[in-house]
XYZ file of C-alpha atoms in Angstrom:
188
model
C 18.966 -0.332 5.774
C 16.062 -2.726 6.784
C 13.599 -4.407 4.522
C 10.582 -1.808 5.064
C 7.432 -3.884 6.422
C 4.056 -3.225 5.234
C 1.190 -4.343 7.219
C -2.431 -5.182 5.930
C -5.899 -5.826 7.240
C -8.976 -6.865 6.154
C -9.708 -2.473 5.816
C -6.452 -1.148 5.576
C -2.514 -1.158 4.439
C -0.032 0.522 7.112
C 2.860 1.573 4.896
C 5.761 3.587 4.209
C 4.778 7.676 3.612
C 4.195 9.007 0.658
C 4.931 12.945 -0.613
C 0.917 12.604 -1.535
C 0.621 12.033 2.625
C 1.610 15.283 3.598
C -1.549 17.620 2.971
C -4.068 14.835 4.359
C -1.606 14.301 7.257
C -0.981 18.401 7.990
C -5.309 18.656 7.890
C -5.716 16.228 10.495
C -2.696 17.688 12.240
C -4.445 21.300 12.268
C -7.630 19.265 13.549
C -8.336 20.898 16.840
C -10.640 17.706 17.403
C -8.159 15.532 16.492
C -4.930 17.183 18.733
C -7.573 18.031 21.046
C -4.956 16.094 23.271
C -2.082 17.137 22.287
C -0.082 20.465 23.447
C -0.846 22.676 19.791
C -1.810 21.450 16.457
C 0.334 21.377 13.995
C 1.732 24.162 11.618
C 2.011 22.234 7.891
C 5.938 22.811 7.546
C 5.690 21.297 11.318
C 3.663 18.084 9.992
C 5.870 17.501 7.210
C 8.663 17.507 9.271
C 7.118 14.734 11.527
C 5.970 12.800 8.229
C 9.194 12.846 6.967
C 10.713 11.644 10.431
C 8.437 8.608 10.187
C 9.251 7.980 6.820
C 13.154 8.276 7.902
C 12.458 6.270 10.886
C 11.243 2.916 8.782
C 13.585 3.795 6.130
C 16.312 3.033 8.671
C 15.166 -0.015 10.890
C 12.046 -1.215 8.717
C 9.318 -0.330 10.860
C 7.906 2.717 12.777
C 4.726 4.805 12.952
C 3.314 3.599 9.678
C 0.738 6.160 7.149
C -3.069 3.733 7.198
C -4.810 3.768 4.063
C -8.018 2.683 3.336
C -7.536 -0.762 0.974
C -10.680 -0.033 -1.016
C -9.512 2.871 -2.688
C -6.339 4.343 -1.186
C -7.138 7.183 1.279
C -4.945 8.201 3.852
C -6.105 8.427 6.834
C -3.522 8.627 9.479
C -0.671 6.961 11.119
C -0.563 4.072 13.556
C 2.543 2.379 14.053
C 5.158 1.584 16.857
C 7.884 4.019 18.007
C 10.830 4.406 20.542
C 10.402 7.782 21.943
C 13.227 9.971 23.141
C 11.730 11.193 26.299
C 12.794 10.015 29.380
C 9.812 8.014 30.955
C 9.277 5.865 33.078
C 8.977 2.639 30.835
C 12.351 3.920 29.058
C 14.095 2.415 27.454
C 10.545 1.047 25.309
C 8.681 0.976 21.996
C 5.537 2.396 22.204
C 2.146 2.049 19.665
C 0.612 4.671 18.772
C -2.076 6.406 16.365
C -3.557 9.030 15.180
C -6.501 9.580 12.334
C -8.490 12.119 10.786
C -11.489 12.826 12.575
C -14.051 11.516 9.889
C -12.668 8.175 10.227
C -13.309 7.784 14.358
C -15.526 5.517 15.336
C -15.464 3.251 12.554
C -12.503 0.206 14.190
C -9.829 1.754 11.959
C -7.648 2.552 15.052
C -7.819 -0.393 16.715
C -7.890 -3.059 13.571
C -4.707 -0.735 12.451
C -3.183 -1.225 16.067
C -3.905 -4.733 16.563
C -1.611 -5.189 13.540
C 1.139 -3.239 14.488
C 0.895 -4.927 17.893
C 1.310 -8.622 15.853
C 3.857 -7.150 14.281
C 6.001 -5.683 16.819
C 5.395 -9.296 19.096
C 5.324 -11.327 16.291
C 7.829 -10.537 13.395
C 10.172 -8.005 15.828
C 9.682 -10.429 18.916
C 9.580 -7.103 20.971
C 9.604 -8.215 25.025
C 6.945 -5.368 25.971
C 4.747 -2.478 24.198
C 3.336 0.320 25.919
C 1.174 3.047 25.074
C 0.450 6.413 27.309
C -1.656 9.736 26.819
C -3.022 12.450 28.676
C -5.453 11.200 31.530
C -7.927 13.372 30.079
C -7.788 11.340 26.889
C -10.353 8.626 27.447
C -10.887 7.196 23.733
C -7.271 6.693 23.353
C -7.212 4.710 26.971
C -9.997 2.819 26.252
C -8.745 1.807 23.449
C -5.607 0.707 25.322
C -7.756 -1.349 26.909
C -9.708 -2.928 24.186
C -5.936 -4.076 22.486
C -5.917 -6.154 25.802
C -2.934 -3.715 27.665
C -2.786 -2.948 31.218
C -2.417 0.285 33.049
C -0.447 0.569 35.565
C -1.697 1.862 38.988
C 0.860 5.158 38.965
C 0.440 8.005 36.768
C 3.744 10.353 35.574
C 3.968 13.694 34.221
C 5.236 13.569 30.672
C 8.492 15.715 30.971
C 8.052 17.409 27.500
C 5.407 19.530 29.064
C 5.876 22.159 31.949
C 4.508 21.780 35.067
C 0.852 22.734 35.584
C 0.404 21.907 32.017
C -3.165 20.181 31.759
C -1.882 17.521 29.574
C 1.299 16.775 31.679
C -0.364 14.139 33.996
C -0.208 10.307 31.949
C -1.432 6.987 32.142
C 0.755 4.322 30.966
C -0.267 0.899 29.736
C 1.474 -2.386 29.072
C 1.764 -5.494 27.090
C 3.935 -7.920 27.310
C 4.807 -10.624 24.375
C 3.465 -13.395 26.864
C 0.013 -11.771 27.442
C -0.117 -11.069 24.150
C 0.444 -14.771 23.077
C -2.231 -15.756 25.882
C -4.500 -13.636 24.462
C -4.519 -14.450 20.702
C -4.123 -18.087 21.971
C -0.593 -18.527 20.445
């Protein structure tokens, strides 16, 4: 078992879950706003399962798709974190960031200050090589966002193999960062 790391801003601690998690993290789940990009939301016994995956996940290798708390008084508000998914894509093998918050807490900089740590994280204390990061094309906040971290998409899209064909979310961008650009652009 890894040492777990913890991650804090200026706003917010990235941490290991909590049981207290799970309802806050099944209502965003069963958000149709917030899984507005996703292929269903979330039954709670589904959610829980995922929260306790992430928990098992950074029990095991210290680090994964973290729960984000507000620092000021503790609120959950979502999960941002890297991962190594287990579809086959076609960045794979690869860690990917990712994120997801309750809807009253878009548009505020929580996603990206939250992201921008795992990101130093993952190229700092993990020395990963690359990150990437993909949605749904239809998913513009999340790509711009991409963007705003400083990735790069690549030119091609690819259909994301957990969905059937046809499926309006199948179609993906995928964006990059490698631990070079990322040192360029934080001047390290």
């Amino acid at each position: 078992m890894q040492a777990i790391i913890e991650l804090a801003t200026p706003r917010l601690l990235l941490r290991q879950w909590r049981d207290s998690d799970l309802p806050p993290f099944a209502a965003l789940n069963a958000d149709p706003r917030v899984m507005a990009y996703f292929p269903a939301a979330l039954s709670r016994d589904a959610s829980d399962a995922m929260a306790r995956r992430c928990s098992g996940l950074i029990a095991g290798r210290g680090w994964g798709l973290w729960a984000v708390t507000l620092r000021e008084n503790n609120t959950f508000i979502g999960m941002t974190g890297l991962h190594s998914p287990d579809a086959q894509l076609p960045c794979s093998p690869c860690v990917e960031i990712g994120w997801r918050l309750a809807f009253d807490y878009w548009g505020q900089g929580y996603a990206q200050e939250a992201a921008h740590a795992a990101l130093q994280a993952g190229f700092g204390r993990l020395q990963l090589p690359e990150i990437v990061s993909f949605t749904a094309l239809p998913n513009v906040r999340s790509s711009a966002l991409m963007a705003r971290l400083g990735m790069r998409r690549d030119a091609a899209t690819f259909e994301h193999p957990a969905l059937p064909p046809g499926h309006a979310l199948r179609t993906h961008c995928l964006y990059r960062l490698t631990r070079a650009e990322w040192c360029a652009q934080e001047g390290i």
